[in-house]
XYZ file of C-alpha atoms in Angstrom:
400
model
C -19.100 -16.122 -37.352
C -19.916 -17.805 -33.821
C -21.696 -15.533 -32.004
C -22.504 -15.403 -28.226
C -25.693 -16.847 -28.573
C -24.125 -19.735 -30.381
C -21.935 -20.387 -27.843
C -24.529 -20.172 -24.851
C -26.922 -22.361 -26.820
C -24.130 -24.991 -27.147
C -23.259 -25.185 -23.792
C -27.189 -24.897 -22.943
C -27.870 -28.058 -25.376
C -24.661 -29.888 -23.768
C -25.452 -29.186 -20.016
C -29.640 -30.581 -20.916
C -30.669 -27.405 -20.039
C -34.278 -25.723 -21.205
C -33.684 -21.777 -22.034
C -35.928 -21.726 -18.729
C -34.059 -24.077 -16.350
C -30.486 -21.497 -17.631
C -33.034 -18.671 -16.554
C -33.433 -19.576 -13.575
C -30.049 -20.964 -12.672
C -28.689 -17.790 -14.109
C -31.110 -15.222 -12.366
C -32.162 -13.666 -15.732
C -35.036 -13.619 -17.599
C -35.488 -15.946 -20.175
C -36.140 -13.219 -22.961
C -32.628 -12.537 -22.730
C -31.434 -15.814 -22.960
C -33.958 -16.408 -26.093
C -32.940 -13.470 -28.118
C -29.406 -13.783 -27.435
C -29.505 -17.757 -28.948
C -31.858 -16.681 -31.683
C -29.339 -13.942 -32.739
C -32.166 -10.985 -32.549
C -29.685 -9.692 -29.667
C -26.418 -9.648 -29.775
C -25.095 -9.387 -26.588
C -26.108 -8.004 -23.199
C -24.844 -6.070 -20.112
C -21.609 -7.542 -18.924
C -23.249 -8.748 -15.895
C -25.853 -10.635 -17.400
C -22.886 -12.453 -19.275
C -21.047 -13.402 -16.097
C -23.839 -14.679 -14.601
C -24.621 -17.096 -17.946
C -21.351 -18.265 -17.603
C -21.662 -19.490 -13.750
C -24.870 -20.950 -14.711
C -23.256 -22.760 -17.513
C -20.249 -23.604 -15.490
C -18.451 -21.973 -17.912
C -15.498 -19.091 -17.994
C -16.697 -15.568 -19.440
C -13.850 -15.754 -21.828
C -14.957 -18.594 -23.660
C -18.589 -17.439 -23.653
C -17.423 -14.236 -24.877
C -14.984 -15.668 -27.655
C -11.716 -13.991 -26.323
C -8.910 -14.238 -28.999
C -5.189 -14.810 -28.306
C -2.800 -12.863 -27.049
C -0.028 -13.839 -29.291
C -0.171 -11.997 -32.631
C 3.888 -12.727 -33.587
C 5.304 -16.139 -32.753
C 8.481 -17.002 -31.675
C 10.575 -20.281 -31.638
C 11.155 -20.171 -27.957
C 7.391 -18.012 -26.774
C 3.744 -18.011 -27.429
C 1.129 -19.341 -24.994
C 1.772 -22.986 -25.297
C 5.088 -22.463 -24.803
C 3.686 -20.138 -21.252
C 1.735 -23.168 -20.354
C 4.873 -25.282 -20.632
C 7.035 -23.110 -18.620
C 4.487 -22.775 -15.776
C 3.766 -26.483 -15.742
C 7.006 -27.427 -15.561
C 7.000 -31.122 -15.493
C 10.592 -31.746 -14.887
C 10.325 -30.505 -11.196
C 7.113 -33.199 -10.482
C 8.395 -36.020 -8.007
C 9.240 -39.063 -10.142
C 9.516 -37.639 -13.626
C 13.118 -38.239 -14.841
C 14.302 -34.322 -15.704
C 16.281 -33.686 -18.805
C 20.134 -33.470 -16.636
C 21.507 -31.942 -20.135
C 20.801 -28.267 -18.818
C 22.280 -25.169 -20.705
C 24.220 -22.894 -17.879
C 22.354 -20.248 -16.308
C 22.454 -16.408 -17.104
C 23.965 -13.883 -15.259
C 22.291 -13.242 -12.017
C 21.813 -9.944 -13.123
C 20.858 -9.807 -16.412
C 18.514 -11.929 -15.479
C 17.226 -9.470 -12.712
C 17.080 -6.741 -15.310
C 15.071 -9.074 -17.489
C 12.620 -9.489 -14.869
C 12.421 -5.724 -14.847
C 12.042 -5.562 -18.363
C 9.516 -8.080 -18.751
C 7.384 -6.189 -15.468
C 7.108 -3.046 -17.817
C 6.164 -5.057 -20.426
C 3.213 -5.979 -18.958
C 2.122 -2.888 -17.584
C 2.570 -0.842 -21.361
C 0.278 -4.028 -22.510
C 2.573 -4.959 -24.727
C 1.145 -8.948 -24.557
C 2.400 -10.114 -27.472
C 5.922 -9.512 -27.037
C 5.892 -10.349 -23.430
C 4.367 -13.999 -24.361
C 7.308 -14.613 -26.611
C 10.099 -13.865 -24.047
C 8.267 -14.910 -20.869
C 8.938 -18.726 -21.016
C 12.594 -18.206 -21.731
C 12.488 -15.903 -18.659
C 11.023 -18.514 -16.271
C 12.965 -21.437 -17.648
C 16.284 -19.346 -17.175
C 15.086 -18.333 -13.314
C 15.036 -21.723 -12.374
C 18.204 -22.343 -13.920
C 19.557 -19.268 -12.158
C 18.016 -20.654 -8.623
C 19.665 -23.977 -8.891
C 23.319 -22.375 -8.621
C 22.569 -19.288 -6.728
C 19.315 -19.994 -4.747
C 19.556 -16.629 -2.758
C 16.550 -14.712 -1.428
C 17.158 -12.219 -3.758
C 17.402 -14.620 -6.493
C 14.062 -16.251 -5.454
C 12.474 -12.926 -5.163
C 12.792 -12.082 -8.656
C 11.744 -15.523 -9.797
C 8.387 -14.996 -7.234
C 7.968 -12.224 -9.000
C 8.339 -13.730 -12.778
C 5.984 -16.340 -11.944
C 2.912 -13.458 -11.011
C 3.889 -12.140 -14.491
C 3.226 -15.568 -15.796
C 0.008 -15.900 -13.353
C -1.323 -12.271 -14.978
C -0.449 -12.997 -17.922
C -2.386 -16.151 -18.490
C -5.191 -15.159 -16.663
C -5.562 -12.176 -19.470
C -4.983 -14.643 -21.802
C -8.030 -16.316 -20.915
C -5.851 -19.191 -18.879
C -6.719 -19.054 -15.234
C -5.647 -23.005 -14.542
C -2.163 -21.813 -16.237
C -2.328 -18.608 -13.613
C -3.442 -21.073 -10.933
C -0.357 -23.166 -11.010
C 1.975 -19.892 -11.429
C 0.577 -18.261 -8.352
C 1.117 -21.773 -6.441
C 4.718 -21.691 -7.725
C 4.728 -17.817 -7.153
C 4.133 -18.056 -3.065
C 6.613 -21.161 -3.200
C 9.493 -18.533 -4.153
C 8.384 -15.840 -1.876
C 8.344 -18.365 0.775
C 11.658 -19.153 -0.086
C 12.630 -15.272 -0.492
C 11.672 -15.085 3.490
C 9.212 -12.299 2.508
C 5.901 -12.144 3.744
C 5.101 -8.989 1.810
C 5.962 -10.908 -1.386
C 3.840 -13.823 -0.244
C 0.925 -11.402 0.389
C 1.246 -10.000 -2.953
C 0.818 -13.696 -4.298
C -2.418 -13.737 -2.492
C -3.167 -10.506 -4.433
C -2.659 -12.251 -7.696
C -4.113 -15.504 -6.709
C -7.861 -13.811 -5.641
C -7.469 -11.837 -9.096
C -7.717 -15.715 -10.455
C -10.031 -16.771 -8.453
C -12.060 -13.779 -9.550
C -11.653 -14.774 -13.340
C -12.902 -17.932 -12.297
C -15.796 -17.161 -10.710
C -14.849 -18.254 -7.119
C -15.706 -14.611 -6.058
C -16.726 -15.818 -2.122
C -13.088 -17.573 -2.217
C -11.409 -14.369 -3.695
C -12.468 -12.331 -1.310
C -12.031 -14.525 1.508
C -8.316 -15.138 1.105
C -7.512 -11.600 0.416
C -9.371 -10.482 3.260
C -7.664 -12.719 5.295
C -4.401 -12.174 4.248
C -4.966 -7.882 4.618
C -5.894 -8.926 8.377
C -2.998 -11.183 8.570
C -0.679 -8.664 7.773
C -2.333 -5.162 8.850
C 0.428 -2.672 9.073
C 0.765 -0.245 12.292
C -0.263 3.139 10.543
C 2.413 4.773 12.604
C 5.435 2.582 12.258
C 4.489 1.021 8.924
C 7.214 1.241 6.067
C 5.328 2.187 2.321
C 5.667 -1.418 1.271
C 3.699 -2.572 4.179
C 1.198 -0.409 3.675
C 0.468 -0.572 -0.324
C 1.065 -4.467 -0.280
C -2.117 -4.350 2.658
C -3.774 -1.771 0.657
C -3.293 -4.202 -2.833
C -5.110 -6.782 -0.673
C -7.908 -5.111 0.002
C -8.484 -3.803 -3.288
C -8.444 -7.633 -4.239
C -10.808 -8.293 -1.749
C -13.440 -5.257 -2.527
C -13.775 -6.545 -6.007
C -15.197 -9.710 -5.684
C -17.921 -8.624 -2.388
C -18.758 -5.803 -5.008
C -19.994 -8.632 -7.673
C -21.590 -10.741 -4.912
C -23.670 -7.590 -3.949
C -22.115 -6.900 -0.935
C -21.596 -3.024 -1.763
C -21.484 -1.734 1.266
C -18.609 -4.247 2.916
C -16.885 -3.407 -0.355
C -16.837 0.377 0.122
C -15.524 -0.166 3.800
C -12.448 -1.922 2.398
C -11.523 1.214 -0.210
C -11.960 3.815 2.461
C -9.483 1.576 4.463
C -7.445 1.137 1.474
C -7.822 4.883 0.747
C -5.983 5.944 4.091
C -3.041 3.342 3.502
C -2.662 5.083 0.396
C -2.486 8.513 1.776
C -0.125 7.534 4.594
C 2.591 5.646 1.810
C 2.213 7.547 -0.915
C 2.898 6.350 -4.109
C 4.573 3.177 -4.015
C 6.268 0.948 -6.946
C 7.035 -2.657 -5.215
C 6.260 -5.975 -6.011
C 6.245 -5.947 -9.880
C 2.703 -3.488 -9.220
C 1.903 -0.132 -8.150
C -0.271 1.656 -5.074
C -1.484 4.955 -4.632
C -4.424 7.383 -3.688
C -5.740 7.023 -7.688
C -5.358 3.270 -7.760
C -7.838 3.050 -5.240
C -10.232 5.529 -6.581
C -10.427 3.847 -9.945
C -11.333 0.773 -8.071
C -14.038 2.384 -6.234
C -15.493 3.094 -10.146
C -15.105 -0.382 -11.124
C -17.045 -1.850 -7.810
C -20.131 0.488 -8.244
C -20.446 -0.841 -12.065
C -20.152 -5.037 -10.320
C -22.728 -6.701 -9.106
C -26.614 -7.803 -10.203
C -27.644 -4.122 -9.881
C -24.957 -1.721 -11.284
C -24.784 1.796 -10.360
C -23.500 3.725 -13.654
C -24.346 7.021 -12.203
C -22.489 6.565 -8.857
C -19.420 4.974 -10.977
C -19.382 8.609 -13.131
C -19.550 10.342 -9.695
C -16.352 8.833 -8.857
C -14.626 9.313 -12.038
C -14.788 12.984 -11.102
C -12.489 11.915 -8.113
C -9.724 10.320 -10.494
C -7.029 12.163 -12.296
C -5.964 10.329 -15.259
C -2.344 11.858 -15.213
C -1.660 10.162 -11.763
C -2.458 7.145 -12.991
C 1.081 5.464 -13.698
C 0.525 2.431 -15.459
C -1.314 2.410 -18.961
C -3.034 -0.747 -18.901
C -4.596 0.271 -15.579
C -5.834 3.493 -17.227
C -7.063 1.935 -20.286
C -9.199 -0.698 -17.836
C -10.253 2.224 -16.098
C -11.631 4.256 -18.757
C -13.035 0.514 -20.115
C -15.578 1.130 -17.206
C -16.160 5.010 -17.516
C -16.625 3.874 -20.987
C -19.375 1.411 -20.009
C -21.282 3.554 -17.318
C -21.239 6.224 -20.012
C -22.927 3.811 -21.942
C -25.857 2.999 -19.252
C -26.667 6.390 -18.505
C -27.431 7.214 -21.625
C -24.358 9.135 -23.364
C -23.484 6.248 -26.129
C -21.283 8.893 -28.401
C -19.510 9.858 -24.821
C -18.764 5.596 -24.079
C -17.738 5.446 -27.763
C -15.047 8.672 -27.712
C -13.835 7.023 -24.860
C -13.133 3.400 -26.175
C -11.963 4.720 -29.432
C -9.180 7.205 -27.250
C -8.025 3.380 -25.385
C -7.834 1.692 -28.492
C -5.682 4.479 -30.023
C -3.298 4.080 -27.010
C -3.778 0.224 -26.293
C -4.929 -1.073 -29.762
C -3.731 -4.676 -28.863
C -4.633 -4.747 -25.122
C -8.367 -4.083 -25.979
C -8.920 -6.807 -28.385
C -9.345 -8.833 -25.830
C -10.628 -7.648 -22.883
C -14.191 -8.806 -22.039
C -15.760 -5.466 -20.502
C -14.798 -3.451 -23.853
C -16.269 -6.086 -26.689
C -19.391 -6.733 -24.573
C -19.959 -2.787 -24.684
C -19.154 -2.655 -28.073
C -21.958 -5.463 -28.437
C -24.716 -3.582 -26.590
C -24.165 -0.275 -28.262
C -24.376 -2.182 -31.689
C -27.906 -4.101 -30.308
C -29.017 -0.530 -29.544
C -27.581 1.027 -32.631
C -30.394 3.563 -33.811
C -28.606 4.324 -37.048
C -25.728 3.479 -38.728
C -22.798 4.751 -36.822
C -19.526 4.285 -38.822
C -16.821 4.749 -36.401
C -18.726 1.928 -34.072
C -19.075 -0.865 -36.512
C -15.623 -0.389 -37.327
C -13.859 -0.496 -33.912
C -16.637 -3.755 -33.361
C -14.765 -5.284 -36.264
C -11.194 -4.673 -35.056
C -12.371 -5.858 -31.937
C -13.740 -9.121 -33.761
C -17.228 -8.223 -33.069
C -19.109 -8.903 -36.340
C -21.058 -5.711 -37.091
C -22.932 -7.228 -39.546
C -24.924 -8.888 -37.229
């Protein structure tokens, strides 16, 4: 089995890189990078890993092995099939488009297939999403063409950041790069700023993923600024499409260390949430608990995580408010790993074992969870049963 270590020596060896020149370029010591090529470690703090994978120039996910998302295939779905649909070459200035096009859906059904595939997503439920999302796109378009309404064009805005999130999950973030582009083309046709500021929501999520974290939170901030609500005269959209942004932005000046401006954005975010309440628009979701779990995830980012403060918050967060279950399986991902770095490895492993029983196909492949999985098994002091086997559904060899 490739391990990390494999991987990070390959790309070491291909870049002409010393262990010593990645240490430095990196920021970590070389120890870590020796024992994780030599195999005597097999993985280390999620962190560490990011910061490999910017020295390598590199995405985490292929440092980190992340499988598919596709388990069943379907004639007409799958992730090539994604890419295809997003990069939709018959709309490119002086390709000759097929003319022989099959007629559109009804408008509706359509609609309601938008709304079908947006829960989808949100149960985690990847797989089956992948195989009906291209079909869903290629149909919008085709539904566009003869009835290119603002309505129309809000849906398909709103199809292509399912396509963007999806890919990016995937492990795709070129594939969500082009579907956020095409995403804030149909908003702007939709006339709706609030969808358009929702696209720079998804778009700093991607930048995130690729490691463009000064550029992620520089467009979201901007955009939050750009369309600040009036607390007083502000509808709930206004305010939990500003609040989204800010969240987007507080994320990626928590993993370039810059805590404190993070912080400043989620007590902003905090009151927009109290003054809308909770608010279902845009294909997402906004409320008081959405913001607290972020304020978990920031205090767990950056070169010098803060586990203990991260636990603090959980206190704060009530996981029957939270109403999307792919948000609260991320967010118990993290409780799960600042469990894990204070100290309370049987607490970090109840806790992963509870998200895979509710998300068993979500967690396969996100990065936070296996790289957890691969520290507690480096620090394994005996034998623990239940670990090794939820690191081997989660493709982590235990063996090693």
């Amino acid at each position: 089995m490739t391990t990390i270590g494999d991987r990070i020596r390959s790309l070491r060896e291909f870049r002409d890189l010393t262990q010593e020149q990645l240490a430095e370029r990196a920021g970590v010591h070389v120890d870590t990078i020796r024992k994780l090529e030599q195999g005597v470690r097999q993985s280390a703090r999620i962190n560490t890993l990011r910061a490999l994978a910017r020295a390598l120039d590199a995405q985490l996910e292929r440092l980190v092995g992340q499988p598919t998302v596709t388990q069943q295939l379907t004639d007409d779905g799958g992730l090539l099939a994604l890419r295809d649909a997003i990069q939709d070459i018959g709309v490119i200035p002086g390709v000759l488009a097929d003319l022989d096009l099959e007629d559109p859906p009804d408008e509706q059904a359509w609609t309601d297939s938008v709304r079908d595939a947006t829960a989808l997503y949100w149960r985690g439920d990847y797989s089956r999403l992948s195989g009906t999302l291209p079909l869903l796109l290629r149909d919008g378009r085709a539904v566009a063409r003869e009835a290119p309404t603002e309505r129309v064009w809000s849906q398909l805005a709103l199809a292509y950041q399912l396509a963007a999130c999806l890919a990016t999950q995937a492990g795709h973030p070129d594939w969500a790069y082009t579907a956020v582009e095409k995403q804030l083309a149909a908003a702007a046709r939709a006339s709706d700023p609030l969808m358009e500021g929702m696209g720079v929501s998804t778009l700093s999520w991607v930048l995130l993923r690729q490691g463009r974290w000064e550029q992620a939170q520089d467009i979201a901030e901007r955009k939050a600024d750009a369309l600040e609500p009036s607390f007083r005269k502000s509808t709930p959209n206004q305010l939990a499409v500003y609040g989204n942004l800010l969240v987007a932005a507080a994320t990626p000046a928590a993993r370039r260390d810059r805590h404190d401006d993070a912080v400043q954005m989620l007590i902003t975010a905090e009151a927009a949430a109290i003054r809308s309440g909770p608010v279902r628009a845009y294909g997402t979701a906004f409320s008081l608990v959405d913001v607290r779990t972020q304020k978990v995830n920031i205090a767990l980012a950056g070169s010098d995580g803060r586990p203990d403060e991260a636990l603090r918050f959980s206190g704060d967060v009530n996981l029957d408010e939270i109403s999307r279950p792919v948000h609260s399986a991320a967010y118990r991902v993290d409780v799960a790993q600042a469990q894990y770095q204070t100290g309370d490895s049987d607490g970090a492993l109840a806790t992963l074992l509870e998200v895979e029983t509710e998300q068993p196909e979500w967690i396969r492949f996100q990065a936070l969870a296996t790289s957890t999985v691969r520290e507690m098994l480096d620090t394994e002091r005996r034998r623990n049963t239940p670990l090794r086997s939820l690191a081997a559904r989660l493709g982590v060899d235990p063996a090693a």
